[in-house]
C-alpha atoms as one frame of an Amber mdcrd trajectory, in Angstrom:
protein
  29.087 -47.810  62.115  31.981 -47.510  64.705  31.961 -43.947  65.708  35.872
 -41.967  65.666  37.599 -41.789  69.273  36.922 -38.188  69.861  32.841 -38.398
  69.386  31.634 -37.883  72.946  27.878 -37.495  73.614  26.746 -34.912  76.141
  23.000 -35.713  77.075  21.147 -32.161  77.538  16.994 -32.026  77.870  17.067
 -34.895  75.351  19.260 -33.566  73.126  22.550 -34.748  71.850  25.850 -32.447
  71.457  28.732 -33.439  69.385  31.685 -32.299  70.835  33.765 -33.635  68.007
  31.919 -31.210  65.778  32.790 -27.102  65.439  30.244 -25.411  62.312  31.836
 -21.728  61.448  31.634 -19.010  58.863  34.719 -17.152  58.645  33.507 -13.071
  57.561  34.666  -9.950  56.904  34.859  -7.200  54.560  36.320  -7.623  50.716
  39.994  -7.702  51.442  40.503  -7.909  55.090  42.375 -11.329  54.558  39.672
 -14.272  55.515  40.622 -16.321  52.310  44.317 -16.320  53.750  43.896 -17.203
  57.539  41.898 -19.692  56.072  45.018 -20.899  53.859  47.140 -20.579  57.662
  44.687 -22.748  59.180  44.578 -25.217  56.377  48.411 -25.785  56.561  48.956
 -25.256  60.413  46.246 -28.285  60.749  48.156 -30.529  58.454  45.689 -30.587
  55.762  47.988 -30.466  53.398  51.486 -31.723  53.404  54.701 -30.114  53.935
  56.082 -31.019  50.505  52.078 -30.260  48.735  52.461 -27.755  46.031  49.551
 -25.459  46.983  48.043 -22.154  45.454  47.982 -18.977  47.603  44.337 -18.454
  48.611  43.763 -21.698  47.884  39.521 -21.548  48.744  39.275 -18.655  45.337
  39.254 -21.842  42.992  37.629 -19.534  40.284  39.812 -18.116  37.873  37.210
 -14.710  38.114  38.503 -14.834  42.005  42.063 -15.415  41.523  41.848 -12.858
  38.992  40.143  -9.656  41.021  41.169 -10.921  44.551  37.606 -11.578  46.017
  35.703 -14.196  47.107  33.175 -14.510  45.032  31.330 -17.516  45.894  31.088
 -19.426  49.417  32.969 -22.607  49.451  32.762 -24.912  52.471  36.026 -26.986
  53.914  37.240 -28.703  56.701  40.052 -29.436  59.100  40.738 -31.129  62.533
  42.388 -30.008  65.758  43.134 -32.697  68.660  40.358 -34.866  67.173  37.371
 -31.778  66.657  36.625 -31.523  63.095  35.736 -28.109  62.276  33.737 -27.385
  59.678  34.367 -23.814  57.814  33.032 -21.728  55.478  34.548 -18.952  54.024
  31.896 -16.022  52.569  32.742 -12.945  50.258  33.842  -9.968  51.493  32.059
  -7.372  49.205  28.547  -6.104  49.791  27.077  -7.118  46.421  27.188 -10.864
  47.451  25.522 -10.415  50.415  23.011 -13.324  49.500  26.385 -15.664  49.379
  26.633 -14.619  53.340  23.105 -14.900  53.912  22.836 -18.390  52.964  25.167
 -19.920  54.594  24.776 -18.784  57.966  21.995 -20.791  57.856  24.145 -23.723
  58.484  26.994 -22.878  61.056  26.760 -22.431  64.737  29.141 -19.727  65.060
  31.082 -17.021  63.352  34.555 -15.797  63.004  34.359 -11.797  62.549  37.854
 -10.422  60.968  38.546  -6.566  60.925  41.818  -5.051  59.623  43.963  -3.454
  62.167  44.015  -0.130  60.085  40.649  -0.004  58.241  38.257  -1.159  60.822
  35.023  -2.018  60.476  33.432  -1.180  57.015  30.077  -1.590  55.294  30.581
  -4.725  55.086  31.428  -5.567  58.334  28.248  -4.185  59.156  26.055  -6.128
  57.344  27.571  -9.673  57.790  27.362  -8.938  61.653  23.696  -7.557  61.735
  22.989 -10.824  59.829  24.873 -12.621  62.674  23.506 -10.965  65.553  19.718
 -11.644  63.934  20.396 -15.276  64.418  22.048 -15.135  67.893  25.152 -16.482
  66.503  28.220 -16.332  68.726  30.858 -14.384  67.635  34.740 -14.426  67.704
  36.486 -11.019  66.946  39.851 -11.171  64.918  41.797  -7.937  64.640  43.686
  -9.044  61.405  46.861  -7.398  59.634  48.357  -6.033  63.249  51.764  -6.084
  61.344  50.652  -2.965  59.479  52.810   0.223  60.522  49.302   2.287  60.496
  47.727  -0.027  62.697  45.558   1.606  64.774  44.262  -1.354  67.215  42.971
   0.059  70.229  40.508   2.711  68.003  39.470  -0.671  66.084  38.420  -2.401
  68.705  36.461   0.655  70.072  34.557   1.135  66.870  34.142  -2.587  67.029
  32.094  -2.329  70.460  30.152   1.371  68.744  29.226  -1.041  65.712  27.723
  -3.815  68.159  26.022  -1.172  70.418  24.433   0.492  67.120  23.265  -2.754
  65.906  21.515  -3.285  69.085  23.393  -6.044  70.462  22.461  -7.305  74.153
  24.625  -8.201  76.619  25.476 -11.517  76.118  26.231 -10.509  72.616  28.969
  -8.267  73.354  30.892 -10.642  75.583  33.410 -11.926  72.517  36.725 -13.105
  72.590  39.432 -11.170  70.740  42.525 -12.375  69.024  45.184 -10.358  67.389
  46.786 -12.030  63.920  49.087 -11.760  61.208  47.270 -14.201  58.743  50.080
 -14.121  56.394  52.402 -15.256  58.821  50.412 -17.595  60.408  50.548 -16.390
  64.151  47.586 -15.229  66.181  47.768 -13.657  69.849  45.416 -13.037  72.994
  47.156  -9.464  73.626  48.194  -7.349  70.367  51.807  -7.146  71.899  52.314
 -10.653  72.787  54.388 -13.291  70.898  53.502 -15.710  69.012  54.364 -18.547
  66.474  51.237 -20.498  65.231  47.499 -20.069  65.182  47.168 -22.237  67.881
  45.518 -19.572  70.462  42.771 -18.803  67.645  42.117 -22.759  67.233  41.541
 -22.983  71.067  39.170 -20.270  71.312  37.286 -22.048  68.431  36.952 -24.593
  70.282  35.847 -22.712  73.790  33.426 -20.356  72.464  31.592 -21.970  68.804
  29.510 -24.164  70.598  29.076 -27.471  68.851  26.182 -28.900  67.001  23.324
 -30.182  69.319  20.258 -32.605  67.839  17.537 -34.678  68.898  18.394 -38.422
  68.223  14.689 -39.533  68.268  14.209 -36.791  65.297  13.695 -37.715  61.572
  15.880 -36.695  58.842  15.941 -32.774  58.267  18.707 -31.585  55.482  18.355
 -28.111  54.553  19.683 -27.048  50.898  22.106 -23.903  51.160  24.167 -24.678
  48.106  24.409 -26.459  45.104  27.139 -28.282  42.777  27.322 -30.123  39.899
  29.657 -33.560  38.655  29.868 -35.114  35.528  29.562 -38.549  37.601  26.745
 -37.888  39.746  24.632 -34.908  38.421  23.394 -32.503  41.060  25.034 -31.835
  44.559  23.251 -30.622  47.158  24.975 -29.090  50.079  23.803 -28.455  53.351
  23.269 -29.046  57.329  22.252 -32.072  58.648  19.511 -30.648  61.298  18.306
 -33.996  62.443  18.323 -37.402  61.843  20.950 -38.984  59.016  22.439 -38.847
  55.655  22.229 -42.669  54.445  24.244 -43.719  50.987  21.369 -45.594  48.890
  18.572 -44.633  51.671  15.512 -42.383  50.694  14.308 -38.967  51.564  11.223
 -36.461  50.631  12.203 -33.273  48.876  10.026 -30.277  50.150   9.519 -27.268
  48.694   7.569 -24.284  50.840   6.762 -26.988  52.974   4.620 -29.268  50.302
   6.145 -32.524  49.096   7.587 -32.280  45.401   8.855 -35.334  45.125  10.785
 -39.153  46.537  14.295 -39.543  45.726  17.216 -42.239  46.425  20.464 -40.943
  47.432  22.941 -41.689  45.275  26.247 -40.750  47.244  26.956 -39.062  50.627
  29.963 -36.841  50.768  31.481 -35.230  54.168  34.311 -32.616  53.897  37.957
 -33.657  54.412  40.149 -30.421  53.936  39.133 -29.449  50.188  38.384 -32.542
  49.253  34.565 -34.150  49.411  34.878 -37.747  50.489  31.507 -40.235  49.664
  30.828 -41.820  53.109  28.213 -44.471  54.247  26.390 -42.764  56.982  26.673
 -38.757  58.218  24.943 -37.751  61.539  23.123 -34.668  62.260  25.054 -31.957
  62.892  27.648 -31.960  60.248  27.615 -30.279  56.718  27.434 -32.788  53.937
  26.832 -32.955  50.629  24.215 -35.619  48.817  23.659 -36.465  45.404  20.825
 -37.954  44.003  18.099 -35.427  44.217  18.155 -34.149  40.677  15.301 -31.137
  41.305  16.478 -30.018  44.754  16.804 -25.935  45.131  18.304 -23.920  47.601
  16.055 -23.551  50.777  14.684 -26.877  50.032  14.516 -29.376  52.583  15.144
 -33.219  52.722  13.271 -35.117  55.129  12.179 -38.061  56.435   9.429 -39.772
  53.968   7.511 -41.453  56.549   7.354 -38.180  58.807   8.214 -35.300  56.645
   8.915 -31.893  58.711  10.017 -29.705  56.218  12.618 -26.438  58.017  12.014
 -22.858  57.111  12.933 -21.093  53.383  16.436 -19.431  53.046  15.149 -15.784
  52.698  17.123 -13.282  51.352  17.574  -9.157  51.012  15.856  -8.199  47.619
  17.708  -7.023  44.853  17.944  -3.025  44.689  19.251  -3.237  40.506  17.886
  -4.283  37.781  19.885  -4.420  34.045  18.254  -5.607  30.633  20.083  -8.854
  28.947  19.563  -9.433  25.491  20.795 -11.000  22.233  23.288  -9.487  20.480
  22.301  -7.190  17.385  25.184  -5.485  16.003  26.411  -6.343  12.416  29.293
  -7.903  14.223  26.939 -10.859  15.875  28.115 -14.723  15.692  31.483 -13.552
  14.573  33.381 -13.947  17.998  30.689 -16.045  20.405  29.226 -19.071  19.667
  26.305 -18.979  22.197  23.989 -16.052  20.602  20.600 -17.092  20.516  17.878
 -15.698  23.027  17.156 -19.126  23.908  20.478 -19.947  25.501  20.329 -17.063
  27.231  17.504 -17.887  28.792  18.665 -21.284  30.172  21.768 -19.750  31.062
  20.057 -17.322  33.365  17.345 -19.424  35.038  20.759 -21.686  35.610  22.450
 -19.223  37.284  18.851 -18.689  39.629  19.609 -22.264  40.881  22.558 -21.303
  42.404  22.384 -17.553  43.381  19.257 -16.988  45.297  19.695 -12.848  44.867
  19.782 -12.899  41.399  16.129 -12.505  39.886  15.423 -13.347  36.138  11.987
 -11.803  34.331  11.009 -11.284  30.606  12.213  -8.005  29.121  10.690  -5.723
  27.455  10.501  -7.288  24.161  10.801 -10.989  23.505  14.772 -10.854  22.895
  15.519  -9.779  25.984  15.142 -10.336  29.912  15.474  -7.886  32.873  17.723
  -9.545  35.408  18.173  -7.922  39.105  21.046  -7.698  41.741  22.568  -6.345
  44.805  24.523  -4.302  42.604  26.568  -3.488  39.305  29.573  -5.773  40.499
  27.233  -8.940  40.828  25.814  -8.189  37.420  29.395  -7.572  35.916  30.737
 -11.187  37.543  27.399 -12.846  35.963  28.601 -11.026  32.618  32.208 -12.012
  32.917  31.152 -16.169  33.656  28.799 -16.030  30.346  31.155 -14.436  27.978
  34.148 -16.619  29.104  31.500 -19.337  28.250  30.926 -18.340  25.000  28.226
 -15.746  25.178  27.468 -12.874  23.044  25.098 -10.200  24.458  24.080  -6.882
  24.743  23.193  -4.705  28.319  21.594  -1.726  28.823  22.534   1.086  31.246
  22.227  -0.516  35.107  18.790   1.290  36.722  17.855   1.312  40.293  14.687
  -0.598  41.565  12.108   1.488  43.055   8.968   1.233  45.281   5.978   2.609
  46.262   6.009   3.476  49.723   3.678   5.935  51.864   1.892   6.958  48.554
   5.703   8.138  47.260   8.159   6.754  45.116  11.475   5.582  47.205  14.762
   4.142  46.074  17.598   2.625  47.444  19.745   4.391  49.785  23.589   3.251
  50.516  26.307   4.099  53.280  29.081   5.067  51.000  32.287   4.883  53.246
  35.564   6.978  51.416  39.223   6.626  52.784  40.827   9.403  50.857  44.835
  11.176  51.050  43.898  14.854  52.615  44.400  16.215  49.941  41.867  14.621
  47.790  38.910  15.187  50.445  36.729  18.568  48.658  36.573  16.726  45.238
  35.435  14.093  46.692  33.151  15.644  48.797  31.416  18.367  45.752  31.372
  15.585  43.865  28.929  13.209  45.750  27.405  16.488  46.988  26.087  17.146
  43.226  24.843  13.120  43.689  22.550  13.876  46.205  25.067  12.725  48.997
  25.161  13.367  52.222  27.688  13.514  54.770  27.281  11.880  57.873  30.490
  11.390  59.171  34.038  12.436  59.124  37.108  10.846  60.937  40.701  12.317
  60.595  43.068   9.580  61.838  46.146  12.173  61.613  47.907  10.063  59.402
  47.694  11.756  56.248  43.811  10.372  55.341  40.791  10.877  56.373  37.588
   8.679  56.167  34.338  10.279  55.612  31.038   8.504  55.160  27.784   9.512
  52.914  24.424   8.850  53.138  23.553   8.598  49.149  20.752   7.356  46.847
  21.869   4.555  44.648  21.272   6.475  41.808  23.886   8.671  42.274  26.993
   5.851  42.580  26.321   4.565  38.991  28.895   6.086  36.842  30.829   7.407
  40.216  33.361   4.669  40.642  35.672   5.436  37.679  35.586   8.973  38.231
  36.218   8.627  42.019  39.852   6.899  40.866  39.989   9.606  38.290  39.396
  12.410  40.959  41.807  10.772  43.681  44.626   9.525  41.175  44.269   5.861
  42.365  44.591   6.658  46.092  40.959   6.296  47.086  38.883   3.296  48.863
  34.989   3.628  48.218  33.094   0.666  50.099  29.093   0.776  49.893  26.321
  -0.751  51.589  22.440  -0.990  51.105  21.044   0.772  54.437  17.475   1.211
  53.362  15.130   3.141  50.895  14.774   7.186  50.637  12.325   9.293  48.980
  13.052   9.601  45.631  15.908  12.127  45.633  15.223  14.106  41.858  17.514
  14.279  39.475  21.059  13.252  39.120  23.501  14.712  36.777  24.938  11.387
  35.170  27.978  11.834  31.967  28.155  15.178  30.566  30.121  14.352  27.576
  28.607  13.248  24.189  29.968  10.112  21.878  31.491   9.879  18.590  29.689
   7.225  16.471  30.966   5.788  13.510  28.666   6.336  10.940  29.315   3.956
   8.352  31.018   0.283   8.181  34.770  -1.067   7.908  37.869  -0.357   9.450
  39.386   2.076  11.751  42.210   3.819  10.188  44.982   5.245  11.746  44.922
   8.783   9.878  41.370   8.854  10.422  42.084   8.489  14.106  44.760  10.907
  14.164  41.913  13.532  13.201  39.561  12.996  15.319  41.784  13.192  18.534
  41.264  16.709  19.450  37.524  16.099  19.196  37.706  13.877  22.322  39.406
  10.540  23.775  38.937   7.325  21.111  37.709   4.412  22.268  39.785   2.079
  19.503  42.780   1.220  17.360  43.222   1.098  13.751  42.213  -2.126  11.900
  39.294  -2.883  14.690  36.239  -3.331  12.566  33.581  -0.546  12.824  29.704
  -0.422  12.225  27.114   2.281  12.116  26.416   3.170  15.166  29.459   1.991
  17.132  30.861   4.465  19.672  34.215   5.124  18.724  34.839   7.645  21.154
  33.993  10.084  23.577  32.955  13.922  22.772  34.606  16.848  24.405  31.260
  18.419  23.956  28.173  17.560  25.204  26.366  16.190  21.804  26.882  12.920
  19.972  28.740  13.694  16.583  28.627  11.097  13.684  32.106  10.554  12.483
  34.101   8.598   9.792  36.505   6.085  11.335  37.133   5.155   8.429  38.711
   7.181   6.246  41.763   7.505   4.645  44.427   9.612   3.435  43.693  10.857
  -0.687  46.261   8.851  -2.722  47.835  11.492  -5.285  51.208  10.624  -7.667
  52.749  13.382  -5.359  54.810  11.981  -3.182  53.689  13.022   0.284  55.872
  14.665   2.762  55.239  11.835   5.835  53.309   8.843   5.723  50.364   7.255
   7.891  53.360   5.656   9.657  54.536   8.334  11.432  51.283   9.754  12.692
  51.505   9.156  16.626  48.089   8.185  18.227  47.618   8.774  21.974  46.886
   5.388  23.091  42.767   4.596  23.285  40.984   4.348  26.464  39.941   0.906
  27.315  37.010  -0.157  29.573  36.387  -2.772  32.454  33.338  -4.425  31.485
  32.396  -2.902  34.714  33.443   0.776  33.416  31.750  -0.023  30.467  28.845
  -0.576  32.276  28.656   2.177  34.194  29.462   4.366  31.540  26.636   4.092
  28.819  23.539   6.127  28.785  20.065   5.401  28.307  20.227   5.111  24.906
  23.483   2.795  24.564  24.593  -0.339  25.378  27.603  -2.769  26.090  27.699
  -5.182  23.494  29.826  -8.255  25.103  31.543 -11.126  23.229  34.151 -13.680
  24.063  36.792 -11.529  22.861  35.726  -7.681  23.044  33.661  -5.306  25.069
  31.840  -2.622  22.620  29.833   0.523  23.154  27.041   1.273  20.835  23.682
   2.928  20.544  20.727   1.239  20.937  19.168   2.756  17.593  22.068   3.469
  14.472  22.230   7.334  13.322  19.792   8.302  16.072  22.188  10.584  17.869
  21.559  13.102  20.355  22.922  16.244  19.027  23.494  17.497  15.170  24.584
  15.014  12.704  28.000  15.751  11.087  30.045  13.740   9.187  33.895  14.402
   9.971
């Protein structure tokens, strides 16, 4: 196979580098703008082409990531600069996909750190570098967003340096380059004042400091598994590193699994990366990522090898999960109506699907034979799993999110977090009593003088569930609150969840507006007349602290005296909707979300068993 003009071979102690080759993972913290410098380099390459109708943030293909503005899942693509192809990955930028991150450093050479000009490192800035600096990856610093008036770049880069130190980083580790960019515009600079017009200073540096891909040619084929697709064509994609040896079209290769043979395969196809696209090719050398088809049973952290001298590589491992949330079928009177996948049986395959392709997400029976106890990172990776099966065609019902402990030291510990909140001034003692009351701690508080101030908490996981929505409530929209796993605590006691009661319908049909109109003063309604109703629904939430059985239902007594008004004209404050994740963090023990296609209900787990004093109103 001729090789391309730019391959050059640098002999090194038997080893081969391909300087045609760069491998990087471009990381950062949810919202500090990797997906778009990605989109800058994409075009400034010539990937695309100037007259190429092209979506903004073109790497969030999923409609769930266009929708929220995350990354959700890692996506791999390519591009080339005076004849180097470089290789990229972009990761997600919030803490609950962590595992996303984890996996795919496993198969770059290099990483591409951004941190916004204003923010600064966050939580997750912390973890994606410790994760970094564990494998001795090289690192390139990118201040992003300098083109915000509340930049603040010379602090950043200083807590930069205090976040390396902290994480133990030796001296070879904290020589980094630094670039300056506008990602939106396109432009990148060695000095924060310079001037600039393309990306082409960031592309250089790339090319200095990433080293390339080094193998040994007398080596057998080693492909490690760090992601997985699917075609209607060709079945099963498995994506990956080529650590040794080559990718042949049609040629064989040993799937290993823990290091014990499971299996001889032929591969189908080949693909390499060509800008978004994955192209079948004939042969792929170590050192690139490719993609192979063929292997129908391969699993992430599996390994590919040479069948005549198998040498399997070691297992992706992963953090644990620290949450755990019961799936089942759905129950309610309502089931089947809106869904169309309802049986505990397709939820089942559905799950240990989803455990092919996200290696933090843990599936185990529930407690009863309807149901199974998944685990996370956090609520948000449970609430995107959610989200994909009901815009599938799932019905199901969750319970109330729980923490997962461990016994430790002869004690019971749970997860602890780094809860980091940018606040206006103003907002700073709510915030502060009210993660106080969660068994929060304050470790750290940093007035910036520019009218907020960021303060960070050491707090038990336990005590965030159920704090989000009131933490916009409490700061009228203004607030940030990033979190990270840090470790386990002692069990920290008790921790005052909702203090508010529910209204639950206690009988079945539809809600009525003067029935509505009535119970308003009793608390905030959850729905709208004509949506159907069932014992047990909740219908709305109690000023008070018990749960109150009430009629949705009824209506106005028809008499031959003509009435004064009619239903028409009684004005209904509008009904508080919920998130699926509000929803979720919401509930109590004894209620769940019941999820459909088409709606997102709250109801108890058992009908009429309510808390408080039964009253029908």
């Amino acid at each position: 196979m001729p090789r391309p003009a730019a391959f050059f071979y640098a002999m090194t102690a038997n080893l081969i580098t391909r300087s045609d080759l760069r491998n990087l993972a471009i990381v950062a913290h949810v919202d500090h703008g990797k997906t778009t410098l990605v989109d800058a380099m994409l075009w400034q390459s010539g990937t695309f082409r100037e007259n190429e109708q092209v979506a903004e943030r073109v790497m969030d293909s999923l409609d769930l990531e266009r929708e929220k503005g995350i990354t959700i899942m890692a996506k791999n693509t390519s591009l080339n600069y005076k004849g180097v192809k470089l290789n990229i990955v972009d990761t997600p930028g919030h803490a609950d996909f962590g595992g996303e991150v984890e996996r795919t450093l496993n198969m770059v050479d290099g990483v591409l750190l951004l941190v916004d000009a204003s923010e600064g490192p966050l939580p997750q800035t912390r973890f994606v570098l410790s994760k970094s600096l564990a494998k001795g990856l090289p690192l390139i610093a990118v201040i992003n967003k300098i083109d915000r008036p509340d930049r603040r770049i010379a602090e950043v880069v200083d807590e930069l340096y205090d976040l390396l130190i902290d994480l133990d980083a030796n001296e070879d580790q904290l020589e980094f380059p630094i670039l300056y960019t506008n990602a939106r515009a396109g432009i990148a600079l060695t000095e924060p004042d310079g001037q600039g017009r393309d990306l082409q200073p960031l592309f250089e540096a790339i090319l200095a400091h990433i080293p390339a891909p080094s193998y040994d040619p007398a080596a057998p084929l080693q492909f490690l598994v760090t992601n997985l697709d699917y075609s209607d064509y060709v079945g099963r994609i498995a994506v990956g590193k080529i650590v040794g040896g080559r990718l042949r079209a049609g040629g064989q290769a040993l799937l290993m699994k823990k290091g014990q043979p499971a299996g001889r395969f032929g591969l189908s196809q080949v693909y390499t990366y060509q800008g978004l696209e994955r192209v079948a090719a004939p042969e792929i050398e170590a050192g690139d990522i490719a993609a192979v088809a063929g292997v129908a049973e391969a699993f992430i952290g599996d390994t590919l090898a040479d069948p005549e001298d198998p040498r399997p590589l070691p297992a992706i491992s992963v953090e644990e999960p620290t949450m755990s949330m019961d799936f089942s079928i759905n129950t309610s009177p309502l089931a089947g109506r809106e869904g169309r996948l309802v049986t505990s049986r397709q939820i089942k395959a559905r799950l240990e699907k989803e455990t092919l392709y996200n290696v933090s997400i843990r599936v185990e029976p529930g407690q009863t034979t309807d149901s199974f106890k998944v685990s996370a990172r956090g609520e948000l990776q449970l609430a995107v799993l959610v989200e994909m099966m009901r815009r599938e065609g799932f019905e199901l019902s969750l319970s109330k999110p729980r923490v997962i402990t461990r016994e430790q030291e002869g004690a019971l510990w749970e997860p602890l977090e780094l809860a980091v909140v940018d606040v206006p001034d103003e907002y700073v003692g709510v915030v502060t009593e009210k993660i106080s009351a969660r068994r929060g701690k304050m470790t750290r508080m940093i007035n910036n003088g520019l009218g907020r101030v960021r303060i960070e908490f050491e707090i038990p996981t336990r005590g965030l569930i159920g704090y989000r929505s009131q933490f916009l409530t409490d700061t009228r929209g203004t607030g940030f609150l990033t979190t990270l796993i840090v470790g386990y605590t002692p069990h920290a006691g008790e921790i005052p969840g909702r203090t508010n009661g529910s209204l639950v319908s206690d009988r079945a049909g539809k809600a009525v507006t003067y029935a509505i109109y009535h119970l308003q003063p009793r608390g905030a309604i959850f729905v709208e007349p004509g949506e159907p109703a069932y014992p047990g629904l909740i219908v709305g939430q109690n000023s008070r602290t018990e749960d109150i059985a009430v009629n949705i239902t009824k209506e106005k007594k028809l008499t031959n005296m003509r009435a004064s008004g009619a239903d028409e004209a009684l004005r209904l404050i509008p009904p508080r909707r919920f998130t699926l994740e509000q929803a979720m963090e919401y509930i109590n023990d004894d209620e769940l979300v019941e999820v459909t296609p088409l709606s997102i209900r709250l109801r108890k787990k058992a009908s009429m068993k309510l808390g408080g004093a039964r009253k029908n109103v």
